[in-house]
Amino acid sequence: MKANTRNTVLVGIADNVTIEGHTGTFAAIRAKPLNASAVTVFLRPSKLLHPNACAEALLDGGLKGLYEVKELASLILDAKKKIFEEALQVATASGWHGTQYIFNGKVFGRSDTAHWEPHPDLKTYRYPMNQDRRLFESLAELSKIYDFFAFAMMLAFAGPLLAMLDKTERPVVHIWGPSRSGKTTLLNILNALIHPPTNRKLAPFNFTRRGLEEILAKGNGQLVCFDELGTLKDSELEDILGTLPYLAGNGRGRIGSQGGGLSDSFPNLQWSTIPVITGERNLREFGSRRAGTGQDARLLVLPVPSDERGGIFTAEPQKTAVDYSALAKKLEEETSGYTGDDYEMWIKHIAKNRSAILKKFDADVQKLTSKLAGPSASNLDRDIALKFAWFAACGQAMRRANIIAWPKGRAEEVAHKFYDIDMAEKRSSFPKFDGELKALARAILARIACANIKSASHSDCEVSNGEALATLEVTAKGKWVIIEKSNIQEAFDSSAQHVVQTLRNVPGLLVGRLNSPFYQDRSGGKTRSVLKLDYGQLVSTAFPNGS
C-alpha cells in the first residue's frame, strides 16, 4: 500500500481488500502520523468517491483532535492517484490462513498464495526482553512426574498442529472434581501458556448461540478457557452441555452455513477451537448428557482426585498435604508473573517447518489412535481415541523440537492414562452398560445349554447336528469358551465390534494379547484368532448376584 505524506501524516489506499468472514470487497485507508499509531479503516470501495466521508472515518478511527477533515480529505484525494490494487486479505481471527499463521497481531510463515495481514483489532503484545519464564520451566520439570501437567502442556500447545489437519472437529475438555483439588490452578496455567499477559481473562459463558460462536471464533486455533461451571444455575448447565460440544465440533456458525445475505456487522464465523471447562459436578448428572452417543466423542471427561489424594499433583511417590500446598502456591505465583513467549516461539517453529511437521504429526496421530483404541474398537471409541492421539502426537512433536525434555514414550503414556480414565467415566455413566454385559453373557450360556457349543474335553455338553459356534475347553488350569472371530456375531446375536468392546470391560473375562482382545490359538496345526472367555467369569457376568 503506497502512501502520500503531508503535515507529518502518511495516507495509503488499497481497493482490492477482502476481510475474513465478510462478503464482498473493501477499500482500506491507512493513515500513519509521525508520532502516533497508524489508523486503518475499511470502507466499501464506493466510499472513495466521497473523500470527506473517508476523512471522517479516519478521525472516528483514532485521529480525532489531531487533524481536520479538510486536510485529510486532500491527502485521500492524492492517495487515490496511486491506489494499491493487488489483492490484500485481512485476517480477523488467529490461526492458519493458508500457510501463514496469525497470532498476537503477527504473521508467521511464508505465503503460499495470497498476502495476509492481521486486522488492526488483533492487538500486538511486545514481550519484554527479560521474560519471566519460571512457570514454563517448572512445568517442563513437573510434567515428567505429574500427569495432569504433562497433559496440560500437550493440550495447550496442540492447537496450531490440529488446525493443520483436514478434520475440524474439536472436543470440549471437562475437568471436574472437588474444591481445593487444583482445577482453577490448572485452568489458569492453561490460559497463561497460550496468551500474552494482556489477554488472560477467562471466557464468559454467553448463552446465545451467536455469543458462543463469537467466543469460539475469537479463539480459533487455540484453547478457550471458560469461567468455572460452578457459577451457573442447573438450567444454564443443561444449556451449555447441550450446545457447546456441538458448536465446538461443527466449527462453523449457523448463519455462515446457510450462506449469503450477511451484513457487515454479522460476519460468517469459522473456528477450530478447543473449549476447556471446569466444575465440581460430573456432567453425567444432567439430562442433556447423552452417554453412548456421538456426544461422547465431543466431550472429554477428566476427573481430578480430591486434595487428600493430591488433586492435580497425584503421582508416585506421594507427597504430604503441606508439599502439595507449597507446590500450588509456587505455581500460582509463577502463573501471575509469566511473561514468556514460549507459545509464540512454538508457532514460529511450526510455521517455518510446516510441511515436515504436518507429515510426521499426521503419521503419529494415525499410529497412536490405533494403539489407544485397539484393533476391535467401535467407530465411536476410535473417534474418542483420536482426540487423545492428537495430544500425544503434540507431545512427541514438542519433544522433537526440544521444547520439553521428556523421556521417550512419556507423551503416549500420559495420553493412554487419560484415555482410559475418560472411557471409564463414560462407561460408568451409561445405564444400559451392565444390562448389555448380562445379555451378552447369557446369550453365550444359552448357546451352551442348546448344545451349539461342542466340548473339547468334557462330556457334559452334547453337540447337535450342524457346525458348532464355539468350543468349550477344560484343562487343569481352568475352563474356557473359545469362539472364532467369524462366529462372534452369530454366537452373541450382536456385532463383533460391539461384543468385543463390551466384554473387554470385565477384568479377566477375555484372555488376549497385549493391545488386543483376541487370543492366538495354535491347536490343530494352524493358528486361529479367537475370543477366549473365562467360563467362571462369564457365569458371574451373566448372573452377578448368583441368581
XYZ file of C-alpha atoms in Angstrom:
547
model
C 0.000 0.000 0.000
C 1.780 3.164 -1.229
C 1.297 6.352 0.748
C 1.172 10.115 0.267
C 2.504 12.325 3.041
C 1.734 15.833 4.165
C 1.702 17.557 7.533
C 3.536 14.581 9.137
C 0.855 12.027 8.209
C 1.132 9.315 5.528
C -2.029 8.099 3.798
C -2.288 4.974 1.638
C -5.243 3.277 -0.049
C -5.858 -0.294 -1.229
C -9.122 -1.071 -3.008
C -8.975 -4.867 -3.575
C -9.321 -5.923 0.041
C -11.220 -8.894 1.409
C -11.947 -9.203 5.130
C -12.213 -12.623 6.677
C -15.818 -13.561 7.386
C -17.305 -10.688 5.364
C -18.791 -10.773 1.883
C -17.673 -8.517 -0.950
C -14.545 -6.380 -1.263
C -13.425 -3.311 0.678
C -11.125 -0.353 0.405
C -8.541 0.065 3.141
C -7.425 3.573 4.064
C -4.420 3.805 6.368
C -3.128 6.991 7.970
C 0.207 6.965 9.837
C 1.003 10.106 11.850
C 4.671 10.759 12.542
C 4.429 10.352 16.315
C 1.317 8.224 16.763
C -0.017 4.772 15.898
C -1.385 4.085 12.437
C -5.147 4.092 11.926
C -6.759 1.826 9.314
C -10.411 1.908 8.310
C -12.243 -0.395 5.937
C -14.981 1.015 3.729
C -16.851 -0.169 0.693
C -14.971 0.967 -2.469
C -17.807 3.304 -3.435
C -16.950 5.444 -0.381
C -13.726 6.516 -2.123
C -15.919 8.796 -4.226
C -16.507 10.833 -1.054
C -13.136 11.940 0.413
C -14.799 13.849 3.264
C -16.643 10.700 4.421
C -13.338 8.779 4.305
C -11.637 11.513 6.318
C -14.368 11.422 8.956
C -13.960 7.626 9.230
C -10.221 8.127 9.932
C -11.000 10.733 12.582
C -13.502 8.387 14.238
C -10.941 5.586 13.997
C -8.433 7.397 16.194
C -7.236 10.654 14.617
C -9.849 12.943 16.119
C -8.228 16.039 17.588
C -5.077 15.602 15.501
C -6.300 16.654 12.059
C -9.137 18.432 10.301
C -11.483 16.821 7.814
C -10.338 19.133 5.050
C -6.625 18.284 5.224
C -7.252 14.529 5.487
C -9.666 14.670 2.543
C -6.964 16.382 0.482
C -4.465 13.643 1.320
C -7.038 10.998 0.403
C -7.560 12.625 -2.995
C -3.804 12.470 -3.621
C -3.583 8.847 -2.433
C -6.350 7.814 -4.857
C -3.931 8.537 -7.714
C -1.687 5.688 -6.551
C -4.113 3.103 -5.221
C -2.593 -0.261 -4.302
C -4.642 -2.634 -6.462
C -3.108 -6.026 -5.707
C -5.248 -8.413 -3.652
C -4.951 -7.991 0.106
C -6.619 -10.323 2.617
C -7.264 -9.191 6.171
C -7.419 -11.781 8.955
C -9.903 -11.129 11.733
C -9.074 -14.248 13.758
C -5.993 -16.129 14.862
C -5.000 -19.441 13.295
C -3.850 -20.715 9.924
C -4.565 -18.713 6.795
C -3.130 -20.807 4.009
C 0.447 -21.499 5.094
C 0.612 -18.401 7.282
C -0.343 -18.367 10.949
C -1.856 -15.294 12.613
C -1.225 -14.892 16.335
C -0.771 -11.935 18.694
C -1.309 -9.497 15.818
C 1.590 -11.012 13.847
C 2.003 -13.171 10.748
C 4.205 -16.278 10.910
C 5.366 -18.290 7.900
C 5.586 -17.595 4.194
C 2.585 -17.042 1.963
C 1.623 -19.832 -0.421
C -0.891 -17.823 -2.474
C -2.372 -14.572 -1.202
C -0.896 -11.988 1.148
C -2.495 -11.848 4.594
C -2.195 -9.211 7.257
C -3.842 -9.018 10.699
C -6.842 -6.795 11.240
C -5.971 -3.763 13.402
C -8.288 -5.144 16.096
C -5.838 -8.039 16.607
C -3.613 -6.165 19.036
C 0.078 -6.991 19.343
C 1.768 -7.575 22.687
C 5.511 -6.958 22.721
C 7.178 -9.473 25.021
C 9.789 -7.924 27.312
C 13.467 -8.644 26.712
C 13.825 -10.264 30.141
C 10.858 -12.630 30.166
C 9.735 -14.314 33.347
C 9.778 -17.967 32.218
C 9.674 -19.631 35.635
C 6.227 -21.119 35.025
C 7.240 -22.852 31.813
C 10.478 -24.126 33.319
C 8.624 -25.506 36.355
C 6.022 -27.231 34.169
C 8.698 -28.791 31.989
C 10.121 -30.492 35.096
C 6.888 -31.229 36.967
C 5.304 -32.763 33.872
C 7.866 -35.570 33.951
C 6.209 -36.742 37.185
C 2.701 -35.283 37.328
C 0.351 -36.467 34.588
C -2.024 -33.509 34.784
C 0.770 -31.051 33.986
C 2.037 -33.173 31.103
C -1.483 -33.355 29.668
C -1.965 -29.597 30.194
C 1.171 -28.804 28.182
C 0.117 -31.102 25.329
C -3.406 -29.713 25.378
C -2.231 -26.084 25.344
C 0.290 -26.500 22.543
C -1.827 -28.751 20.288
C -3.955 -26.006 18.682
C -1.667 -24.973 15.790
C -0.955 -28.624 14.944
C -4.607 -29.697 14.964
C -5.563 -26.755 12.771
C -3.324 -28.165 10.022
C -5.386 -31.354 9.788
C -8.374 -31.750 7.488
C -10.623 -32.846 10.355
C -12.015 -29.719 12.038
C -13.948 -31.310 14.911
C -12.655 -30.273 18.325
C -13.679 -31.736 21.678
C -14.765 -29.911 24.803
C -12.460 -30.838 27.688
C -14.297 -31.032 31.025
C -12.008 -31.042 34.080
C -14.065 -31.723 37.170
C -13.527 -32.592 40.819
C -13.984 -31.358 44.393
C -12.922 -27.925 45.584
C -9.262 -27.405 46.509
C -8.198 -30.150 44.080
C -6.296 -27.685 41.876
C -8.733 -27.300 38.952
C -8.560 -23.495 38.986
C -4.773 -23.579 39.179
C -4.703 -25.892 36.160
C -7.142 -23.694 34.218
C -5.102 -20.553 34.890
C -1.921 -22.351 33.805
C -3.559 -23.379 30.520
C -4.692 -19.813 29.923
C -1.272 -18.361 30.741
C 0.576 -20.780 28.448
C -1.214 -19.628 25.296
C -1.969 -15.954 25.899
C 0.099 -12.799 26.348
C -0.257 -11.206 29.809
C -2.659 -8.592 28.452
C -5.198 -11.216 27.320
C -5.682 -13.775 30.079
C -9.272 -13.311 31.152
C -11.353 -16.471 31.230
C -14.095 -16.515 28.618
C -17.599 -15.771 29.946
C -20.490 -18.120 29.221
C -22.661 -16.308 26.702
C -25.930 -18.188 26.400
C -26.939 -17.019 22.967
C -25.759 -19.316 20.204
C -24.219 -16.371 18.380
C -22.381 -15.275 21.519
C -20.756 -18.697 21.956
C -19.866 -18.773 18.255
C -18.084 -15.430 18.546
C -16.074 -16.636 21.568
C -15.032 -19.801 19.724
C -14.132 -17.854 16.571
C -12.030 -15.404 18.555
C -10.020 -18.330 19.961
C -9.577 -20.015 16.582
C -6.609 -22.364 16.501
C -6.157 -22.284 20.284
C -7.849 -23.242 23.527
C -10.629 -21.180 25.059
C -10.727 -21.468 28.864
C -14.181 -20.650 30.241
C -15.233 -19.445 33.669
C -15.929 -22.258 36.119
C -19.264 -24.037 35.756
C -19.901 -23.539 39.470
C -21.074 -20.008 38.670
C -24.011 -21.338 36.629
C -27.505 -22.491 37.532
C -28.525 -26.066 36.717
C -30.705 -24.896 33.834
C -27.757 -22.961 32.406
C -25.513 -26.011 32.785
C -28.029 -28.050 30.822
C -27.949 -25.461 28.019
C -24.148 -25.379 27.913
C -23.834 -29.162 27.882
C -26.416 -29.452 25.138
C -24.865 -26.727 22.969
C -21.128 -26.253 23.460
C -19.842 -29.721 22.366
C -21.726 -29.463 19.082
C -20.628 -25.875 18.392
C -17.007 -26.818 19.030
C -17.333 -29.897 16.839
C -19.117 -28.220 13.925
C -16.545 -25.436 13.582
C -18.873 -23.178 11.602
C -21.507 -20.622 12.525
C -25.110 -21.396 11.679
C -25.559 -18.186 9.691
C -22.470 -18.841 7.617
C -23.504 -22.408 6.859
C -26.753 -21.109 5.362
C -24.739 -18.801 3.107
C -25.465 -15.427 1.539
C -27.048 -12.257 2.783
C -24.588 -11.452 5.540
C -24.404 -7.888 6.766
C -21.069 -6.280 7.642
C -21.938 -6.402 11.323
C -22.844 -10.102 11.281
C -19.942 -11.927 9.592
C -19.565 -15.578 8.707
C -17.693 -17.340 11.533
C -15.489 -20.437 11.459
C -13.193 -21.933 14.073
C -11.092 -24.915 15.138
C -11.143 -24.249 18.863
C -10.915 -26.464 21.951
C -13.126 -25.210 24.827
C -11.937 -26.118 28.334
C -14.460 -26.054 31.183
C -14.100 -26.903 34.874
C -16.535 -27.624 37.668
C -17.239 -29.630 40.798
C -20.013 -31.789 39.375
C -19.912 -34.708 36.984
C -21.859 -33.727 33.888
C -23.479 -37.183 33.692
C -25.900 -35.926 36.364
C -27.635 -33.705 33.810
C -30.409 -34.605 31.413
C -28.672 -33.123 28.370
C -25.776 -35.570 28.827
C -26.148 -38.254 26.149
C -23.786 -41.070 27.094
C -23.130 -43.700 24.436
C -23.831 -41.259 21.571
C -21.695 -39.018 19.376
C -21.576 -36.564 22.267
C -19.002 -38.875 23.871
C -16.575 -38.097 21.038
C -17.102 -34.372 21.551
C -16.744 -34.289 25.329
C -13.562 -35.494 27.033
C -14.061 -36.049 30.762
C -11.080 -35.722 33.128
C -11.880 -36.152 36.843
C -9.428 -34.659 39.331
C -8.885 -36.592 42.595
C -9.599 -34.887 45.919
C -6.929 -32.810 47.637
C -6.425 -35.635 50.151
C -5.203 -37.777 47.257
C -3.131 -34.952 45.783
C -5.584 -33.440 43.288
C -3.712 -32.337 40.159
C -0.483 -33.358 41.931
C -1.490 -37.020 42.147
C 1.629 -39.064 41.444
C 4.047 -41.551 42.900
C 5.721 -41.155 45.297
C 3.014 -39.424 47.302
C 3.794 -36.120 48.985
C 2.229 -34.554 52.066
C -0.625 -32.024 52.056
C 1.913 -29.342 53.009
C 4.036 -30.239 49.975
C 1.014 -30.031 47.649
C 0.011 -26.665 49.080
C 3.513 -25.269 48.622
C 3.654 -26.505 45.019
C 0.267 -24.977 44.209
C 1.248 -21.621 45.734
C 4.527 -21.619 43.804
C 2.755 -22.314 40.503
C 0.110 -19.670 41.120
C 2.819 -17.056 41.728
C 4.686 -18.120 38.612
C 1.477 -18.056 36.572
C 0.730 -14.458 37.542
C 4.276 -13.371 36.638
C 4.689 -15.403 33.455
C 5.604 -13.150 30.509
C 7.408 -15.718 28.335
C 6.776 -16.042 24.628
C 7.215 -19.842 24.533
C 3.931 -20.421 22.727
C 4.712 -17.789 20.107
C 8.127 -19.379 19.559
C 6.350 -22.747 19.124
C 4.084 -21.243 16.453
C 7.091 -19.725 14.688
C 8.785 -23.155 14.673
C 5.703 -24.868 13.216
C 5.142 -22.198 10.550
C 8.784 -22.388 9.469
C 8.757 -26.200 9.194
C 5.079 -26.699 8.419
C 5.294 -29.380 5.720
C 7.682 -31.732 7.559
C 5.921 -31.277 10.915
C 2.468 -31.914 9.425
C 3.641 -35.119 7.721
C 5.154 -36.517 10.920
C 2.271 -35.333 13.111
C -0.346 -36.935 10.857
C 1.545 -40.248 10.845
C 1.912 -40.170 14.646
C -1.802 -39.488 15.093
C -2.817 -42.480 12.971
C -0.388 -44.800 14.744
C -1.350 -43.630 18.235
C -5.090 -43.819 17.515
C -4.746 -47.490 16.610
C -2.676 -48.211 19.701
C -5.066 -46.432 22.060
C -8.304 -47.839 20.656
C -7.106 -51.346 19.850
C -7.926 -53.330 16.691
C -11.575 -54.107 17.501
C -12.757 -50.701 18.693
C -16.117 -49.321 17.619
C -16.180 -46.215 15.435
C -17.193 -44.152 18.462
C -14.382 -45.432 20.664
C -11.874 -44.923 17.871
C -13.096 -41.341 17.451
C -12.531 -40.755 21.166
C -9.077 -42.337 20.939
C -8.282 -39.997 18.039
C -8.659 -36.946 20.313
C -6.157 -38.296 22.826
C -3.841 -39.335 19.985
C -3.782 -35.674 18.898
C -2.409 -34.627 22.260
C 0.106 -37.456 22.453
C 1.385 -36.627 18.947
C 1.700 -32.988 20.017
C 3.812 -34.047 22.995
C 6.041 -36.071 20.698
C 6.424 -33.079 18.369
C 7.335 -30.851 21.337
C 9.963 -33.346 22.417
C 11.474 -33.488 18.903
C 11.576 -29.688 18.797
C 13.397 -29.582 22.172
C 10.527 -27.621 23.722
C 10.429 -30.137 26.566
C 12.998 -32.751 27.612
C 10.617 -35.626 28.340
C 11.640 -39.284 28.442
C 10.761 -41.156 25.262
C 7.226 -42.508 25.488
C 6.075 -40.008 28.126
C 3.519 -38.314 25.859
C 1.964 -41.626 24.817
C 1.928 -42.881 28.407
C 0.023 -39.823 29.649
C -2.441 -39.817 26.753
C -3.166 -43.509 27.337
C -3.831 -42.913 31.043
C -6.286 -40.108 30.369
C -7.932 -42.030 27.534
C -8.563 -44.930 29.924
C -9.893 -42.517 32.582
C -12.204 -40.834 30.079
C -13.526 -44.157 28.801
C -14.123 -45.423 32.345
C -16.102 -42.256 33.121
C -18.247 -42.674 30.032
C -18.944 -46.350 30.586
C -19.929 -45.751 34.194
C -22.384 -43.100 33.011
C -24.091 -45.415 30.532
C -27.020 -47.015 32.406
C -27.542 -49.771 29.823
C -23.975 -50.974 30.087
C -24.434 -53.534 32.887
C -27.569 -54.845 31.252
C -25.765 -55.288 27.941
C -22.990 -57.247 29.617
C -25.507 -59.576 31.244
C -27.388 -60.036 27.976
C -24.244 -60.929 26.021
C -23.031 -63.358 28.689
C -26.436 -65.024 28.959
C -26.618 -65.345 25.161
C -23.474 -67.473 25.011
C -24.565 -69.542 28.025
C -27.856 -70.195 26.251
C -25.904 -71.492 23.254
C -24.141 -73.932 25.586
C -27.480 -75.064 27.025
C -28.801 -75.581 23.496
C -25.735 -77.674 22.596
C -24.471 -75.240 19.980
C -21.041 -75.353 21.579
C -19.050 -78.559 21.449
C -16.845 -79.745 24.279
C -13.214 -80.327 23.540
C -12.553 -82.307 26.696
C -15.775 -82.564 28.643
C -18.673 -84.993 28.157
C -21.349 -82.859 29.758
C -22.154 -80.927 26.591
C -23.693 -82.822 23.706
C -23.257 -81.484 20.182
C -26.299 -81.050 17.978
C -26.277 -81.529 14.237
C -24.535 -78.816 12.242
C -21.413 -76.834 12.818
C -20.783 -75.709 16.407
C -20.368 -71.986 17.053
C -17.570 -72.437 19.573
C -15.559 -74.836 21.697
C -15.812 -75.423 25.428
C -12.317 -76.199 26.640
C -11.489 -77.672 30.055
C -7.944 -78.129 31.341
C -6.240 -78.392 34.703
C -5.831 -74.599 34.648
C -9.473 -73.757 34.077
C -12.460 -73.754 31.775
C -12.828 -71.528 28.720
C -15.218 -70.828 25.872
C -13.343 -70.468 22.550
C -15.117 -68.582 19.740
C -13.625 -67.976 16.315
C -13.771 -64.417 15.003
C -16.096 -65.365 12.163
C -18.635 -66.844 14.624
C -18.812 -63.950 17.099
C -21.853 -62.210 15.636
C -23.936 -65.390 15.458
C -22.834 -66.595 18.892
C -23.909 -63.387 20.616
C -26.639 -62.085 18.292
C -24.719 -58.796 18.145
C -21.984 -57.214 16.019
C -18.439 -58.438 16.637
C -17.246 -54.875 17.366
C -19.934 -54.323 19.973
C -19.332 -57.715 21.603
C -15.576 -57.257 21.907
C -15.770 -53.670 23.138
C -18.340 -54.593 25.786
C -16.688 -57.770 27.087
C -13.269 -56.107 27.335
C -14.564 -54.170 30.326
C -14.862 -57.250 32.546
C -11.446 -57.846 34.137
C -10.192 -61.357 33.415
C -13.044 -62.320 31.108
C -11.028 -62.233 27.868
C -7.661 -63.910 27.524
C -5.945 -61.937 24.776
C -2.697 -60.370 23.649
C -1.217 -57.029 24.623
C -3.313 -54.308 22.924
C -5.709 -56.936 21.521
C -8.691 -58.835 22.968
C -8.041 -61.808 20.690
C -6.102 -64.941 21.600
C -3.913 -66.775 19.079
C -4.953 -70.428 19.224
C -2.337 -72.714 17.645
C -4.033 -76.079 18.254
C -4.642 -78.460 15.356
C -1.558 -77.358 13.428
C -2.903 -73.944 12.440
C -3.164 -70.502 14.027
C -6.617 -69.028 14.649
C -7.589 -65.644 16.051
C -10.273 -66.365 18.676
C -12.101 -64.941 21.643
C -11.093 -66.921 24.718
C -13.555 -66.347 27.561
C -13.098 -67.479 31.148
C -16.157 -69.657 31.832
C -16.393 -68.743 35.524
C -16.226 -65.006 34.743
C -18.841 -65.500 32.040
C -21.260 -67.049 34.540
C -20.550 -64.319 37.114
C -21.188 -61.649 34.483
C -24.438 -63.241 33.384
C -25.663 -63.734 36.963
C -23.808 -61.191 39.148
C -25.967 -61.913 42.184
C -25.789 -65.684 41.831
C -29.347 -65.821 40.502
